[in-house]
Amino acid sequence: MQPTRNDASRSPATVDRRGLLQQFGGGVGMLGAASILGAAQPTMASQQNLLSMPHFPARAKRVIHLFMNGGPYQGDLFDPKPALEKYAGSRPPGADLVTERPTGGLMPSPFKFRPRGESGVQVSDLLPQLSQHIDDICVLNSMHADNPNHGPALLQMNNGTIIPTRPSMGAWFLYGLGTENQNLPGYVVLCPGRPVRFSILWNSAFLPSKYQGTYINHSTVNPEKMLPHLSNTQWDHATQRGQLDLLQQLNKDHVAARGGDSVLNARIEAMETAYRMQFEASETFDLARETKQTREAYGSGHFANGCLLARRMVERGVRFVQVYYGSGQPWDTHSKHNETVPKLCQQIDQPIAALMTDLKQRGLLEDTLVVWGGEFGRTPTSESGTGRDHNHHGFSMWMAGGGVKGGMTYGQTDEFGFKAVENKMHVHDLHATMLHLLGLDHERLTYRHAGRDFRLTDVHGRVVSEIIS
């Protein structure tokens, strides 16, 4: 389904809304005017001929995407390759694929694997706590992408294409389904800093701007610092409501006089969301409201806090939450790989295990899809002796909950773990499967722009039904 029109033109404003917002609305008005809150309203969705319900019964209602920006090495974690020991230091046929940088001979992983859970899926000793949940996890060992460079690969994993002018997958989710909670953004991105490419990874591009992600830097867990200028301490709620009603009426008159403006409409809705967020967001982002036992279960650090915040948001109806591991590209181990990876794994093992336990105990895992992975993997060959280069030919991700079969692996790489060779799963297939679990047909979820219909999966992608329970 497509909107009946897609007018991106904007007429000059006759009213200085920014100044008016600063005078009347305080911080919450500015937050809305910046159009950074991506909340979809079902009533507006139906008015614009957008989908207000899934194409078919959904298995998942929401998604938590745990993003290991930089690209983890699959051979350390979920895809053991004994052949690396046999051919260590050499570069036999099949180990000479082109990646971003020159690499040398094969470099075995020093980390041990063992079968875990009742399913016996092989998991590295680097993830002892997460491995206890392997019977709920489907490991995807045959992922592949199109580009070995961070920028294009990040775009493809998040936006479905290496072209930097397409909507993010979270924007597509909101476009198709709307949000469950009108008092919170429907799409939230948590990162303690700035990932490579930054906001383009959660933009809405040519989709209405109300579907873009809301970025929150959770370097500090103080709600007032995570969400600055949210509350107006000078005016009570009734006064703010009256001011906002006046401002909204001015905006609506402005839109009506110019034949409609989708961008301004999105800002009008964003201001409403910002106003309502005063009453719920501060509570949602306040980790101090959790018990000491829960806080200790997740552990400490930015990623642990991000996982706990993600649980708090999805249980309150946020449709899509992305938790970036850290600023920049922390998993980009071009040197000192074997020294760095244990530290990275130590930071993710306990929090993800706690998240899985928490979701399951609260009855949320069955309809919450958890997705783990980076923009690509890393090479089984060495770079400069101690590092590993980017590898888009074959890498691992995993999915859990939300209708996914647990306790299994899907697909396989070659004997060195360099290239996907069996049941290959492209990023488009991943997105198609995620949409399917949310009740959306990836071929029908389209938006008409510039004379053609666009979709998250471009012109490719299949639903991997083999991993759906």
Coordinates of C-alpha atoms in Angstrom, one line a residue:
M1 CA 0.0 0.0 0.0
Q2 CA 1.2 3.5 -0.8
P3 CA 0.2 7.0 0.3
T4 CA -2.0 8.7 -2.2
R5 CA 0.5 11.5 -2.6
N6 CA 4.1 12.1 -1.7
D7 CA 4.7 15.9 -1.9
A8 CA 8.1 16.7 -0.5
S9 CA 7.8 20.4 -1.4
R10 CA 7.9 22.9 1.4
S11 CA 6.7 26.5 1.3
P12 CA 8.4 29.2 3.3
A13 CA 6.7 29.7 6.7
T14 CA 5.0 33.0 7.4
V15 CA 5.2 32.3 11.2
D16 CA 8.5 32.0 13.0
R17 CA 7.5 28.7 14.8
R18 CA 11.0 28.2 16.2
G19 CA 10.8 31.5 18.1
L20 CA 7.3 30.9 19.2
L21 CA 8.3 27.4 20.5
Q22 CA 11.2 28.9 22.5
Q23 CA 8.8 31.4 24.1
F24 CA 5.9 29.1 24.8
G25 CA 6.8 25.4 24.8
G26 CA 10.3 25.4 26.3
G27 CA 12.4 22.3 25.8
V28 CA 9.5 20.0 24.8
G29 CA 8.5 22.3 22.0
M30 CA 12.0 22.4 20.6
L31 CA 12.2 18.7 20.8
G32 CA 9.1 18.4 18.7
A33 CA 10.1 21.1 16.2
A34 CA 13.3 19.3 15.6
S35 CA 11.2 16.4 14.3
I36 CA 13.3 13.9 16.0
L37 CA 10.5 11.8 17.5
G38 CA 9.3 9.1 15.2
A39 CA 5.9 8.2 16.5
A40 CA 3.3 6.9 14.1
Q41 CA -0.3 7.5 14.9
P42 CA -2.8 4.8 13.7
T43 CA -5.5 7.4 12.9
M44 CA -3.1 9.3 10.7
A45 CA -1.9 6.1 9.2
S46 CA -5.4 5.1 8.1
Q47 CA -6.0 8.6 6.7
Q48 CA -2.9 8.3 4.5
N49 CA -3.8 4.8 3.3
L50 CA -0.9 3.4 5.3
L51 CA -1.1 -0.1 6.8
S52 CA -2.7 -0.1 10.2
M53 CA -2.5 -3.8 10.7
P54 CA -0.3 -6.7 9.5
H55 CA -0.8 -8.4 6.2
F56 CA -1.3 -11.7 8.1
P57 CA -1.1 -12.8 11.7
A58 CA 2.2 -11.7 13.2
R59 CA 4.5 -13.8 15.3
A60 CA 6.4 -10.8 16.6
K61 CA 5.1 -7.5 17.8
R62 CA 8.4 -5.7 18.4
V63 CA 12.1 -6.0 17.6
I64 CA 15.3 -5.6 19.7
H65 CA 18.4 -5.3 17.5
L66 CA 21.7 -5.8 19.3
F67 CA 24.2 -4.3 16.9
M68 CA 27.9 -5.1 17.2
N69 CA 29.1 -2.2 15.1
G70 CA 32.5 -2.9 13.5
G71 CA 31.9 -6.6 12.7
P72 CA 32.5 -9.5 15.0
Y73 CA 34.5 -12.6 13.8
Q74 CA 32.1 -15.5 13.4
G75 CA 34.9 -18.1 13.9
D76 CA 35.4 -16.9 17.5
L77 CA 31.8 -17.2 18.5
F78 CA 29.4 -19.4 16.6
D79 CA 31.1 -21.0 13.6
P80 CA 34.1 -23.2 14.6
K81 CA 36.5 -24.2 11.9
P82 CA 39.0 -27.0 12.8
A83 CA 40.6 -26.8 9.3
L84 CA 42.2 -23.5 10.3
E85 CA 44.6 -25.3 12.6
K86 CA 45.6 -27.7 9.8
Y87 CA 46.3 -24.9 7.3
A88 CA 47.5 -22.2 9.7
G89 CA 49.7 -19.7 8.1
S90 CA 49.0 -20.8 4.5
R91 CA 46.6 -19.6 1.9
P92 CA 45.1 -22.5 0.1
P93 CA 42.4 -22.2 -2.6
G94 CA 39.3 -20.8 -1.1
A95 CA 41.2 -18.7 1.4
D96 CA 42.1 -16.1 -1.2
L97 CA 38.9 -14.1 -1.4
V98 CA 39.1 -10.3 -1.9
T99 CA 38.2 -8.2 1.1
E100 CA 38.8 -4.5 1.8
R101 CA 42.5 -4.9 2.8
P102 CA 45.3 -7.4 1.9
T103 CA 45.5 -10.3 4.3
G104 CA 48.0 -13.1 4.9
G105 CA 47.6 -16.7 5.8
L106 CA 44.9 -18.5 7.8
M107 CA 44.8 -17.6 11.5
P108 CA 43.1 -20.1 13.8
S109 CA 40.9 -18.9 16.6
P110 CA 42.4 -19.7 20.0
F111 CA 39.0 -19.8 21.7
K112 CA 37.4 -23.2 22.3
F113 CA 33.9 -24.4 21.4
R114 CA 31.6 -26.9 23.0
P115 CA 28.0 -28.2 22.4
R116 CA 25.5 -26.3 24.5
G117 CA 22.0 -26.8 25.7
E118 CA 19.8 -29.8 24.8
S119 CA 20.2 -28.9 21.2
G120 CA 24.0 -29.3 21.3
V121 CA 24.7 -26.2 19.2
Q122 CA 28.4 -25.3 19.3
V123 CA 29.1 -22.0 21.1
S124 CA 32.4 -20.4 22.1
D125 CA 33.7 -20.4 25.7
L126 CA 33.8 -16.6 25.2
L127 CA 30.0 -16.6 25.8
P128 CA 29.3 -18.8 28.8
Q129 CA 26.1 -17.1 30.0
L130 CA 24.6 -16.5 26.6
S131 CA 25.2 -20.1 25.7
Q132 CA 22.8 -21.1 28.4
H133 CA 20.0 -19.7 26.1
I134 CA 21.1 -21.4 23.0
D135 CA 17.9 -23.6 22.9
D136 CA 16.0 -20.3 22.2
I137 CA 18.5 -19.1 19.6
C138 CA 18.7 -19.7 15.9
V139 CA 22.3 -19.2 14.7
L140 CA 22.5 -17.9 11.1
N141 CA 25.9 -19.1 9.9
S142 CA 25.5 -18.3 6.2
M143 CA 24.9 -14.6 6.2
H144 CA 26.5 -12.6 3.3
A145 CA 26.4 -9.0 2.2
D146 CA 27.5 -6.9 -0.9
N147 CA 30.3 -4.7 0.4
P148 CA 33.4 -5.0 2.7
N149 CA 33.5 -1.4 3.6
H150 CA 31.9 -0.1 6.9
G151 CA 29.8 2.7 5.4
P152 CA 28.0 0.7 2.6
A153 CA 27.7 -2.4 4.8
L154 CA 26.2 -0.4 7.7
L155 CA 23.7 1.1 5.3
Q156 CA 22.8 -2.3 3.8
M157 CA 22.3 -3.9 7.2
N158 CA 20.2 -1.0 8.5
N159 CA 18.6 0.5 5.3
G160 CA 18.5 -2.5 2.9
T161 CA 20.9 -0.9 0.4
I162 CA 24.3 0.7 0.1
I163 CA 22.7 3.8 -1.3
P164 CA 22.5 6.5 1.4
T165 CA 19.0 7.8 0.4
R166 CA 16.7 5.0 1.6
P167 CA 14.6 4.6 4.7
S168 CA 15.9 2.5 7.6
M169 CA 14.3 -0.8 8.5
G170 CA 12.9 0.7 11.7
A171 CA 11.2 3.4 9.6
W172 CA 9.7 0.7 7.4
F173 CA 8.5 -1.2 10.5
L174 CA 6.7 1.9 11.8
Y175 CA 5.3 2.7 8.3
G176 CA 3.8 -0.7 8.1
L177 CA 2.6 -1.2 11.7
G178 CA 2.5 2.1 13.6
T179 CA 3.3 2.3 17.2
E180 CA 1.6 0.7 20.3
N181 CA 2.3 3.6 22.6
Q182 CA 1.4 7.1 21.7
N183 CA 3.4 8.5 24.6
L184 CA 6.8 7.2 23.4
P185 CA 8.6 7.2 20.1
G186 CA 8.0 4.0 18.1
Y187 CA 11.6 3.6 17.1
V188 CA 14.5 4.3 19.4
V189 CA 18.2 4.0 18.8
L190 CA 20.6 3.7 21.8
C191 CA 24.3 4.4 21.4
P192 CA 26.8 5.8 23.9
G193 CA 28.3 8.1 21.3
R194 CA 28.1 8.1 17.5
P195 CA 28.3 5.1 15.2
V196 CA 29.9 5.4 11.8
R197 CA 27.5 7.1 9.4
F198 CA 25.4 8.2 12.4
S199 CA 21.8 9.4 11.8
I200 CA 21.5 8.2 8.2
L201 CA 21.3 4.7 9.7
W202 CA 17.9 5.4 11.3
N203 CA 16.5 8.0 8.9
S204 CA 13.2 7.9 7.2
A205 CA 14.5 9.2 3.8
F206 CA 11.5 9.6 1.6
L207 CA 9.0 8.0 4.0
P208 CA 7.2 10.6 6.1
S209 CA 9.6 12.0 8.7
K210 CA 7.5 10.8 11.6
Y211 CA 8.8 7.3 11.0
Q212 CA 12.5 8.1 11.6
G213 CA 14.3 6.8 14.7
T214 CA 14.8 8.8 17.9
Y215 CA 18.5 8.7 18.8
I216 CA 19.4 8.7 22.5
N217 CA 23.0 8.8 23.8
H218 CA 22.9 6.8 27.0
S219 CA 26.4 7.5 28.0
T220 CA 24.7 8.6 31.2
V221 CA 21.7 6.9 32.7
N222 CA 20.3 10.1 34.2
P223 CA 16.9 10.5 32.4
E224 CA 17.2 14.3 32.4
K225 CA 20.6 14.0 30.5
M226 CA 19.5 11.3 28.2
L227 CA 16.3 13.3 27.3
P228 CA 17.4 17.0 27.8
H229 CA 14.8 19.7 27.7
L230 CA 11.9 17.2 27.9
S231 CA 10.1 18.8 30.8
N232 CA 9.0 22.4 31.2
T233 CA 9.5 23.4 34.8
Q234 CA 8.1 26.9 34.4
W235 CA 4.5 26.0 33.3
D236 CA 2.1 23.5 34.5
H237 CA 0.6 20.9 32.2
A238 CA -2.7 22.7 31.6
T239 CA -0.8 25.9 30.6
Q240 CA 1.5 23.9 28.2
R241 CA -1.6 22.1 26.8
G242 CA -3.2 25.5 26.0
Q243 CA -0.1 26.9 24.4
L244 CA 0.4 23.7 22.3
D245 CA -3.2 23.8 21.2
L246 CA -2.7 27.4 20.0
L247 CA 0.5 26.5 18.2
Q248 CA -1.0 23.4 16.6
Q249 CA -3.9 25.4 15.3
L250 CA -1.5 28.0 13.7
N251 CA 0.4 25.2 12.1
K252 CA -2.7 23.5 10.8
D253 CA -3.9 26.8 9.3
H254 CA -0.5 27.2 7.8
V255 CA -0.6 23.8 6.2
A256 CA -4.2 24.2 4.9
A257 CA -3.3 27.5 3.2
R258 CA -0.5 25.8 1.3
G259 CA -2.3 22.6 0.2
G260 CA -0.6 20.3 2.8
D261 CA 3.0 19.7 3.8
S262 CA 4.0 16.2 5.0
V263 CA 7.0 17.5 6.8
L264 CA 5.1 20.0 8.8
N265 CA 2.4 17.4 9.5
A266 CA 5.1 15.2 10.9
R267 CA 6.3 18.1 13.1
I268 CA 2.8 18.7 14.4
E269 CA 2.5 15.1 15.4
A270 CA 6.0 15.1 16.9
M271 CA 5.1 18.0 19.2
E272 CA 2.1 16.1 20.5
T273 CA 4.3 13.1 21.2
A274 CA 6.9 15.3 22.9
Y275 CA 4.2 16.8 25.1
R276 CA 2.9 13.3 26.1
M277 CA 6.5 12.0 26.7
Q278 CA 6.8 14.3 29.7
F279 CA 4.5 12.0 31.6
E280 CA 5.9 8.6 30.6
A281 CA 9.4 8.9 29.1
S282 CA 11.1 10.0 32.4
E283 CA 9.8 6.9 34.1
T284 CA 10.6 4.6 31.1
F285 CA 14.3 5.7 31.0
D286 CA 14.8 5.7 34.8
L287 CA 16.8 2.6 35.5
A288 CA 16.7 3.5 39.2
R289 CA 13.2 2.1 39.2
E290 CA 14.5 -1.4 38.6
T291 CA 15.3 -3.6 41.6
K292 CA 18.9 -4.1 42.7
Q293 CA 18.6 -7.8 41.7
T294 CA 17.7 -6.9 38.2
R295 CA 20.4 -4.3 37.8
E296 CA 23.0 -6.8 39.1
A297 CA 21.7 -9.4 36.7
Y298 CA 22.4 -7.2 33.7
G299 CA 25.7 -6.0 35.0
S300 CA 27.3 -2.7 34.5
G301 CA 28.5 -0.6 31.5
H302 CA 26.8 1.1 28.5
F303 CA 25.8 -2.0 26.7
A304 CA 24.3 -3.5 29.9
N305 CA 22.3 -0.4 30.5
G306 CA 21.2 -0.4 26.8
C307 CA 19.9 -3.9 27.1
L308 CA 17.9 -3.1 30.2
L309 CA 16.5 0.1 28.6
A310 CA 15.5 -1.9 25.6
R311 CA 13.5 -4.3 27.8
R312 CA 11.8 -1.4 29.5
M313 CA 10.9 0.2 26.2
V314 CA 9.5 -2.9 24.4
E315 CA 7.3 -3.8 27.4
R316 CA 5.8 -0.3 27.1
G317 CA 5.0 -0.7 23.4
V318 CA 8.1 0.7 21.6
R319 CA 8.1 -1.1 18.2
F320 CA 11.8 -1.2 17.4
V321 CA 14.8 -0.7 19.7
Q322 CA 18.4 -0.7 18.4
V323 CA 21.2 -1.1 20.9
Y324 CA 24.6 -0.2 19.4
Y325 CA 27.5 -1.8 21.3
G326 CA 29.4 1.5 21.4
S327 CA 30.6 4.6 19.7
G328 CA 32.5 4.3 16.4
Q329 CA 33.2 0.7 15.4
P330 CA 34.5 -1.2 18.5
W331 CA 34.4 -4.6 16.9
D332 CA 36.7 -3.5 14.1
T333 CA 39.7 -5.6 15.1
H334 CA 42.3 -4.9 12.4
S335 CA 45.1 -5.5 15.0
K336 CA 45.4 -7.2 18.4
H337 CA 42.3 -9.2 17.6
N338 CA 42.8 -12.0 20.1
E339 CA 43.5 -9.5 22.9
T340 CA 40.5 -7.4 22.1
V341 CA 37.7 -9.9 21.5
P342 CA 37.6 -11.4 25.0
K343 CA 37.0 -7.9 26.5
L344 CA 34.2 -7.2 24.0
C345 CA 32.6 -10.5 24.7
Q346 CA 32.8 -10.0 28.4
Q347 CA 30.8 -6.8 28.0
I348 CA 28.0 -8.4 26.0
D349 CA 27.7 -11.9 27.5
Q350 CA 26.0 -11.1 30.8
P351 CA 23.7 -8.4 29.6
I352 CA 22.3 -10.4 26.6
A353 CA 21.8 -13.4 28.8
A354 CA 20.0 -11.3 31.3
L355 CA 17.9 -9.7 28.6
M356 CA 16.9 -13.2 27.3
T357 CA 16.0 -14.3 30.8
D358 CA 14.1 -11.1 31.6
L359 CA 12.1 -11.2 28.4
K360 CA 11.2 -14.9 28.9
Q361 CA 10.2 -14.5 32.6
R362 CA 7.9 -11.6 31.6
G363 CA 6.3 -13.5 28.7
L364 CA 7.7 -11.1 26.2
L365 CA 10.2 -13.3 24.3
E366 CA 7.5 -15.2 22.5
D367 CA 6.4 -12.0 20.6
T368 CA 9.7 -10.0 20.8
L369 CA 12.2 -10.7 18.0
V370 CA 15.8 -10.4 19.2
V371 CA 18.4 -10.0 16.5
W372 CA 22.2 -10.0 17.1
G373 CA 25.0 -9.2 14.7
G374 CA 27.2 -6.7 13.0
E375 CA 27.3 -5.2 9.5
F376 CA 29.6 -8.1 8.4
G377 CA 32.1 -10.6 9.8
R378 CA 35.8 -10.9 9.7
T379 CA 38.3 -12.9 7.8
P380 CA 39.8 -16.2 8.8
T381 CA 43.1 -14.9 7.3
S382 CA 45.3 -12.5 9.3
E383 CA 45.9 -8.9 8.7
S384 CA 49.3 -7.6 9.7
G385 CA 49.8 -10.7 11.8
T386 CA 47.5 -10.0 14.7
G387 CA 44.3 -8.6 13.1
R388 CA 41.4 -9.7 10.9
D389 CA 40.0 -7.8 8.0
H390 CA 36.3 -7.2 7.1
N391 CA 34.5 -10.2 5.6
H392 CA 31.2 -9.8 3.8
H393 CA 31.4 -13.2 2.0
G394 CA 30.2 -15.2 5.0
F395 CA 29.4 -14.3 8.6
S396 CA 27.2 -15.2 11.5
M397 CA 24.2 -13.5 13.1
W398 CA 21.5 -14.9 15.4
M399 CA 17.8 -14.5 16.0
A400 CA 15.6 -15.5 19.0
G401 CA 12.0 -15.2 20.1
G402 CA 9.2 -13.8 17.9
G403 CA 8.4 -17.0 16.1
V404 CA 12.0 -18.2 15.4
K405 CA 13.0 -21.8 16.0
G406 CA 15.5 -22.1 18.8
G407 CA 18.3 -24.5 19.3
M408 CA 19.4 -24.7 15.7
T409 CA 21.9 -23.4 13.2
Y410 CA 21.0 -22.4 9.7
G411 CA 23.4 -22.4 6.7
Q412 CA 27.1 -23.1 6.5
T413 CA 30.3 -21.5 5.4
D414 CA 33.2 -23.2 3.7
E415 CA 35.8 -25.2 5.6
F416 CA 37.7 -22.0 6.5
G417 CA 34.6 -20.0 7.4
F418 CA 35.3 -17.5 4.7
K419 CA 32.3 -17.7 2.4
A420 CA 28.7 -18.8 2.8
V421 CA 28.1 -22.0 0.7
E422 CA 25.0 -23.8 2.1
N423 CA 21.6 -22.2 2.5
K424 CA 23.1 -18.8 1.9
M425 CA 21.2 -16.0 3.5
H426 CA 21.6 -12.5 2.1
V427 CA 20.8 -9.3 4.1
H428 CA 17.7 -8.9 2.0
D429 CA 16.6 -12.4 3.2
L430 CA 17.2 -11.4 6.8
H431 CA 15.0 -8.3 6.3
A432 CA 12.3 -10.2 4.5
T433 CA 12.2 -12.8 7.3
M434 CA 12.0 -10.1 10.0
L435 CA 9.1 -8.4 8.2
H436 CA 7.3 -11.7 7.8
L437 CA 7.6 -12.4 11.5
L438 CA 6.1 -9.0 12.1
G439 CA 3.2 -10.0 9.9
L440 CA 4.3 -7.9 6.8
D441 CA 4.9 -9.1 3.3
H442 CA 8.1 -7.6 2.2
E443 CA 6.9 -7.5 -1.4
R444 CA 3.7 -5.6 -0.5
L445 CA 5.2 -3.2 2.0
T446 CA 6.0 -0.5 -0.6
Y447 CA 6.1 3.3 -0.9
R448 CA 5.8 5.1 -4.2
H449 CA 8.6 7.7 -4.7
A450 CA 10.2 9.3 -7.8
G451 CA 7.9 7.3 -10.1
R452 CA 8.5 3.8 -8.7
D453 CA 7.6 1.6 -5.8
F454 CA 10.4 1.1 -3.2
R455 CA 10.6 -1.5 -0.5
L456 CA 13.1 -2.4 2.3
T457 CA 14.3 -5.5 0.3
D458 CA 14.8 -3.6 -3.0
V459 CA 14.0 -6.2 -5.7
H460 CA 15.4 -9.3 -3.9
G461 CA 14.9 -11.3 -0.7
R462 CA 13.0 -14.4 0.4
V463 CA 11.5 -15.4 3.7
V464 CA 13.6 -18.1 5.2
S465 CA 10.7 -20.3 6.4
E466 CA 13.1 -23.0 7.6
I467 CA 13.9 -21.0 10.7
I468 CA 10.3 -20.1 11.6
S469 CA 8.6 -22.2 14.2

